Amino acid sequence: MNKKLIFGIVLGIVLIYFSVRGIDFNETLSHLKKVDLGYAAVSLFFIILMQALRSYRWGVILQPMEKIDQLTLFSVTSVGFLAIVAIPARIGELARPFLISKKSSIKMSSAFGTIVVERVLDSLSVLTITIAVLILQDLPSWMIKSGILFFAITMLIIAFIIGLVWRREAAVKIIDHVLQLLPGRLSQKIMSVIHHFIDGFQVITDVKRLLYLFFLSMVVWVVDAAVIYSLFLAFGFDLPLLAAFVIMVILIAGIAIPTAPGFIGNWHYACILGLGLFGIAKPEAFSFALVYHFISMIVVVVLGVSFLPFNKFSLSDLTGQMGEDQGARITDKG
């Protein structure tokens, strides 16, 4: 069994233990029975809207390489998100690049580059929200330190991508020099992937499009906060909208940790940790985490399974397609 999978499952079990430790399950059940289904349905709508916005944004990122219709984008995005929650160790992140490469002329490694652009846009948006939260809300020192670390990592990634795109020739020469230590064929394959990967960053050379993408990313995360706030109302929590953004930031950090499939454990513990900052008791917070996780996974599973017959793949396909991309580029170079 994969070591990362074992680590993820063990960590998930540990976090579940800390999430349920000391909880009266009868009290938890009582809170679940009181959930306002109307507000829960509103949060469900916002989750679906968020997924639609993500697929639209991805299309804007892909457009410099090829324009792809929204139905295809939503279909691939739905299956890709299902893969992320179902396949451990974040291997599912490769599903969207693979599937879009089968439905377009875009190479898988280039498509993977666009996923990296997505992550950077998300990081910038969440970083902006985090800074606002740190200014407006009195938070513990560990959150402030985490925010500073997140800022530093985000800036390093952005600097790296800008260097790859704006100084592509120089960057490729440096990488090529390092790769000369490897066997010729392997070196060629890696350089092929790197070239296609950099192609996926084309969108950042268009400032107007980049600003539009940043706006879309901010909208995505505002909608995510609306999901959480709707659930506050469903549970009768008297909390401000700012609290929803705080919970969101903590949850994003929590699910970034590789655990068992479906973010089981880290999702729940992050919600309990965040709600605890606002005086929500552990049984109520755990009930909230259960409902939030359930409706989020329901959307991912239902949409993913619905589109799966039109977007079939296996784990071996993900690595196999990358190999085809490498071979094609080497052949093109003669």
Coordinates of C-alpha atoms in Angstrom, one line a residue:
M1 CA 0.0 0.0 0.0
N2 CA 1.2 3.5 -0.9
K3 CA 3.0 5.2 2.1
K4 CA 1.2 8.5 1.4
L5 CA -2.1 6.7 1.5
I6 CA -1.2 5.0 4.8
F7 CA -0.1 8.3 6.3
G8 CA -3.3 10.0 5.0
I9 CA -5.6 7.3 6.5
V10 CA -3.7 7.3 9.8
L11 CA -3.8 11.1 10.0
G12 CA -7.5 11.1 9.1
I13 CA -8.3 8.6 11.9
V14 CA -6.3 10.7 14.4
L15 CA -8.2 13.9 13.4
I16 CA -11.5 12.1 13.6
Y17 CA -10.6 11.0 17.1
F18 CA -9.8 14.5 18.2
S19 CA -13.0 15.7 16.5
V20 CA -15.3 13.3 18.4
R21 CA -13.4 13.1 21.7
G22 CA -15.6 14.1 24.6
I23 CA -18.7 14.6 22.4
D24 CA -22.1 13.6 23.6
F25 CA -23.5 12.0 20.4
N26 CA -27.1 12.4 21.6
E27 CA -26.5 16.1 21.8
T28 CA -24.9 16.1 18.3
L29 CA -28.0 14.2 17.0
S30 CA -30.3 16.8 18.6
H31 CA -28.5 19.6 16.8
L32 CA -28.7 17.7 13.5
K33 CA -32.5 17.3 13.9
K34 CA -32.9 21.1 14.3
V35 CA -31.2 22.0 11.0
D36 CA -33.3 24.3 8.8
L37 CA -33.5 22.4 5.5
G38 CA -34.4 25.6 3.6
Y39 CA -31.0 27.3 4.4
A40 CA -29.3 23.9 3.9
A41 CA -30.8 23.9 0.4
V42 CA -29.5 27.4 -0.2
S43 CA -26.0 26.3 0.7
L44 CA -26.3 23.3 -1.6
F45 CA -27.2 25.8 -4.5
F46 CA -24.1 27.9 -3.7
I47 CA -21.9 24.8 -3.8
I48 CA -23.2 23.9 -7.3
L49 CA -22.7 27.5 -8.4
M50 CA -19.2 27.5 -7.1
Q51 CA -18.4 24.4 -9.2
A52 CA -19.9 26.0 -12.3
L53 CA -17.8 29.2 -11.7
R54 CA -14.7 27.1 -11.4
S55 CA -15.3 25.3 -14.7
Y56 CA -16.0 28.7 -16.4
R57 CA -12.8 30.1 -15.0
W58 CA -10.8 27.1 -16.2
G59 CA -12.2 27.8 -19.7
V60 CA -10.9 31.4 -19.6
I61 CA -7.4 30.0 -18.6
L62 CA -7.4 27.5 -21.4
Q63 CA -8.7 29.9 -24.0
P64 CA -5.3 31.1 -25.3
M65 CA -4.6 27.5 -26.3
E66 CA -8.1 26.4 -27.3
K67 CA -11.6 27.5 -26.7
I68 CA -13.7 24.7 -25.2
D69 CA -17.4 24.7 -24.7
Q70 CA -18.8 25.1 -21.2
L71 CA -20.7 21.8 -21.1
T72 CA -17.4 19.9 -21.8
L73 CA -15.6 22.0 -19.1
F74 CA -18.3 21.5 -16.5
S75 CA -18.4 17.7 -17.3
V76 CA -14.6 17.3 -17.0
T77 CA -14.5 19.5 -13.9
S78 CA -17.2 17.5 -12.2
V79 CA -15.4 14.2 -12.9
G80 CA -12.1 15.8 -11.9
F81 CA -13.4 16.9 -8.5
L82 CA -14.8 13.4 -8.0
A83 CA -11.3 12.0 -8.7
I84 CA -9.7 14.4 -6.2
V85 CA -11.9 13.3 -3.3
A86 CA -12.0 9.6 -4.3
I87 CA -8.3 9.0 -5.1
P88 CA -5.8 9.4 -2.3
A89 CA -2.6 11.5 -2.2
R90 CA -4.0 14.1 -4.5
I91 CA -3.4 11.9 -7.6
G92 CA -6.9 12.8 -8.7
E93 CA -5.5 16.3 -9.6
L94 CA -4.3 14.7 -12.8
A95 CA -7.8 13.7 -13.9
R96 CA -8.8 17.0 -15.4
P97 CA -5.7 17.6 -17.4
F98 CA -6.0 14.0 -18.7
L99 CA -9.6 14.3 -19.7
I100 CA -9.3 17.7 -21.3
S101 CA -6.3 16.4 -23.4
K102 CA -8.6 13.7 -24.7
K103 CA -11.3 16.2 -25.7
S104 CA -9.1 18.8 -27.3
S105 CA -5.7 19.4 -28.9
I106 CA -4.2 20.6 -25.6
K107 CA -1.4 18.4 -24.2
M108 CA -1.9 16.9 -20.8
S109 CA 1.2 18.6 -19.4
S110 CA 0.0 22.0 -20.8
A111 CA -3.4 21.4 -19.2
F112 CA -1.6 20.6 -15.9
G113 CA 0.1 24.0 -16.2
T114 CA -3.4 25.6 -16.2
I115 CA -4.3 23.7 -13.0
V116 CA -1.2 25.3 -11.4
V117 CA -2.4 28.7 -12.6
E118 CA -5.8 28.0 -11.0
R119 CA -4.1 27.1 -7.7
V120 CA -2.0 30.3 -7.8
L121 CA -5.1 32.4 -8.5
D122 CA -6.9 30.6 -5.6
S123 CA -3.9 31.3 -3.4
L124 CA -3.8 35.0 -4.2
S125 CA -7.6 35.3 -3.6
V126 CA -7.4 33.4 -0.3
L127 CA -4.3 35.4 0.7
T128 CA -6.3 38.7 0.0
I129 CA -9.1 37.4 2.1
T130 CA -6.8 36.2 4.8
I131 CA -5.1 39.6 5.1
A132 CA -8.5 41.2 5.4
V133 CA -9.5 38.7 8.1
L134 CA -6.3 39.3 10.1
I135 CA -7.0 43.1 10.0
L136 CA -10.6 42.9 10.9
Q137 CA -10.7 40.0 13.4
D138 CA -8.7 39.4 16.5
L139 CA -7.2 35.9 15.9
P140 CA -4.7 33.7 17.7
S141 CA -1.0 34.0 17.0
W142 CA -0.8 30.6 15.2
M143 CA -3.2 31.9 12.5
I144 CA -1.2 35.1 12.1
K145 CA 2.1 33.1 11.7
S146 CA 0.3 30.7 9.3
G147 CA -0.8 33.7 7.2
I148 CA 2.7 35.0 7.0
L149 CA 4.0 31.6 5.9
F150 CA 1.2 31.3 3.4
F151 CA 2.1 34.7 2.0
A152 CA 5.8 33.8 1.6
I153 CA 5.0 30.5 -0.1
T154 CA 2.5 32.1 -2.5
M155 CA 5.0 34.9 -3.5
L156 CA 7.7 32.3 -4.1
I157 CA 5.4 30.3 -6.4
I158 CA 4.4 33.4 -8.3
A159 CA 8.0 34.5 -8.7
F160 CA 8.9 31.1 -10.1
I161 CA 6.0 31.1 -12.6
I162 CA 6.8 34.6 -13.8
G163 CA 10.4 33.6 -14.2
L164 CA 9.4 30.6 -16.3
V165 CA 7.2 32.6 -18.6
W166 CA 9.0 36.0 -19.0
R167 CA 12.5 34.5 -18.9
R168 CA 11.6 31.2 -20.6
E169 CA 14.8 30.8 -22.6
A170 CA 17.1 31.5 -19.7
A171 CA 15.0 29.3 -17.4
V172 CA 15.0 26.4 -19.9
K173 CA 18.8 26.7 -20.3
I174 CA 19.3 26.4 -16.6
I175 CA 17.0 23.4 -16.3
D176 CA 18.6 21.8 -19.4
H177 CA 22.0 22.2 -17.8
V178 CA 20.8 20.4 -14.7
L179 CA 19.1 17.6 -16.7
Q180 CA 22.3 16.9 -18.6
L181 CA 23.3 14.8 -15.6
L182 CA 20.5 12.4 -16.6
P183 CA 20.5 9.9 -19.6
G184 CA 19.7 11.6 -22.9
R185 CA 16.3 10.0 -23.5
L186 CA 15.1 10.7 -20.0
S187 CA 16.4 14.3 -20.2
Q188 CA 14.5 14.8 -23.5
K189 CA 11.3 13.5 -21.9
I190 CA 11.5 15.7 -18.9
M191 CA 12.3 18.8 -21.1
S192 CA 9.3 17.9 -23.2
V193 CA 7.0 18.0 -20.2
I194 CA 8.5 21.2 -18.9
H195 CA 7.9 23.0 -22.3
H196 CA 4.3 21.9 -22.4
F197 CA 3.9 22.8 -18.7
I198 CA 5.1 26.3 -19.4
D199 CA 2.7 26.6 -22.3
G200 CA -0.1 26.2 -19.8
F201 CA 1.0 29.5 -18.2
Q202 CA 0.3 31.5 -21.4
V203 CA -2.7 33.3 -19.8
I204 CA -0.5 35.3 -17.4
T205 CA 1.0 37.3 -20.3
D206 CA -2.4 38.9 -20.9
V207 CA -2.8 41.4 -18.0
K208 CA -6.5 42.1 -18.8
R209 CA -7.4 38.5 -18.8
L210 CA -5.4 37.9 -15.7
L211 CA -7.2 40.6 -13.8
Y212 CA -10.5 39.1 -14.9
L213 CA -9.4 35.7 -13.7
F214 CA -8.5 37.2 -10.3
F215 CA -11.9 38.8 -10.1
L216 CA -13.5 35.4 -10.9
S217 CA -11.4 33.8 -8.3
M218 CA -12.5 36.3 -5.7
V219 CA -16.2 35.6 -6.7
V220 CA -15.6 31.8 -6.3
W221 CA -14.4 32.3 -2.7
V222 CA -17.1 34.8 -1.8
V223 CA -19.6 32.2 -2.9
D224 CA -17.8 29.6 -0.8
A225 CA -18.2 31.9 2.2
A226 CA -21.9 32.2 1.3
V227 CA -22.1 28.4 1.6
I228 CA -20.8 28.6 5.1
Y229 CA -22.9 31.5 6.1
S230 CA -26.0 29.8 4.8
L231 CA -25.2 26.9 7.1
F232 CA -24.7 29.3 10.0
L233 CA -28.3 30.3 9.4
A234 CA -29.4 26.6 9.0
F235 CA -27.9 25.9 12.5
G236 CA -29.1 29.1 14.0
F237 CA -25.6 30.4 14.8
D238 CA -25.6 34.1 15.5
L239 CA -22.3 34.8 13.8
P240 CA -21.2 37.6 11.4
L241 CA -20.4 37.1 7.8
L242 CA -16.7 37.7 8.7
A243 CA -16.8 34.4 10.7
A244 CA -17.7 32.5 7.5
F245 CA -14.5 33.8 5.9
V246 CA -12.5 32.8 8.9
I247 CA -13.9 29.3 8.8
M248 CA -13.2 29.1 5.1
V249 CA -9.6 30.1 5.5
I250 CA -9.0 27.5 8.2
L251 CA -10.8 24.8 6.2
I252 CA -8.7 25.5 3.1
A253 CA -5.6 25.1 5.2
G254 CA -7.0 21.9 6.7
I255 CA -8.0 20.1 3.6
A256 CA -4.6 21.0 1.9
I257 CA -3.2 18.2 4.2
P258 CA -3.3 14.9 2.4
T259 CA -5.5 12.5 4.4
A260 CA -8.0 9.8 3.7
P261 CA -10.1 10.1 0.5
G262 CA -12.9 12.6 0.9
F263 CA -11.0 14.8 3.4
I264 CA -12.4 12.8 6.2
G265 CA -11.0 14.0 9.5
N266 CA -9.2 17.1 8.5
W267 CA -12.4 18.7 7.2
H268 CA -14.2 18.1 10.5
Y269 CA -11.4 19.1 12.8
A270 CA -10.8 22.3 10.8
C271 CA -14.5 23.3 11.2
I272 CA -14.5 22.5 14.9
L273 CA -11.3 24.6 15.3
G274 CA -12.7 27.5 13.4
L275 CA -16.1 27.6 15.1
G276 CA -14.4 27.3 18.5
L277 CA -12.9 30.7 17.9
F278 CA -16.4 32.1 17.9
G279 CA -17.6 30.3 21.0
I280 CA -19.5 27.5 19.2
A281 CA -19.5 24.4 21.5
K282 CA -17.8 21.2 20.1
P283 CA -21.1 19.2 19.7
E284 CA -22.6 22.0 17.6
A285 CA -19.4 22.5 15.7
F286 CA -19.2 18.8 14.9
S287 CA -22.8 18.7 13.8
F288 CA -22.0 21.6 11.5
A289 CA -18.9 19.9 10.1
L290 CA -21.0 16.7 9.4
V291 CA -23.6 18.6 7.4
Y292 CA -21.2 20.8 5.6
H293 CA -19.0 17.8 4.6
F294 CA -22.0 15.7 3.6
I295 CA -23.7 18.3 1.3
S296 CA -20.3 19.2 -0.3
M297 CA -19.5 15.5 -1.0
I298 CA -23.0 14.9 -2.3
V299 CA -22.6 17.6 -4.9
V300 CA -19.2 16.2 -5.9
V301 CA -20.3 12.6 -6.1
V302 CA -23.7 13.2 -7.8
L303 CA -22.3 15.5 -10.5
G304 CA -19.1 13.4 -10.9
V305 CA -21.0 10.1 -11.3
S306 CA -23.5 11.7 -13.7
F307 CA -20.7 12.8 -16.1
L308 CA -18.4 9.8 -15.5
P309 CA -19.8 7.7 -18.4
F310 CA -18.7 10.4 -20.8
N311 CA -15.3 10.9 -19.2
K312 CA -13.9 7.4 -18.3
F313 CA -10.3 7.0 -17.3
S314 CA -8.1 4.8 -15.1
L315 CA -5.0 5.6 -13.0
S316 CA -2.7 4.0 -15.6
D317 CA -4.3 6.4 -18.2
L318 CA -3.0 9.4 -16.3
T319 CA 0.7 8.4 -16.5
G320 CA 0.3 6.8 -20.0
Q321 CA -1.0 10.0 -21.6
M322 CA 1.9 12.0 -20.1
G323 CA 4.2 9.5 -21.8
E324 CA 2.4 10.0 -25.1
D325 CA 2.8 13.8 -24.8
Q326 CA 6.5 13.4 -24.2
G327 CA 7.0 11.2 -27.2
A328 CA 5.0 13.4 -29.5
R329 CA 7.1 16.5 -28.7
I330 CA 10.4 14.6 -29.1
T331 CA 9.2 13.3 -32.5
D332 CA 8.2 16.9 -33.5
K333 CA 11.7 18.1 -32.6
G334 CA 13.1 15.5 -35.0

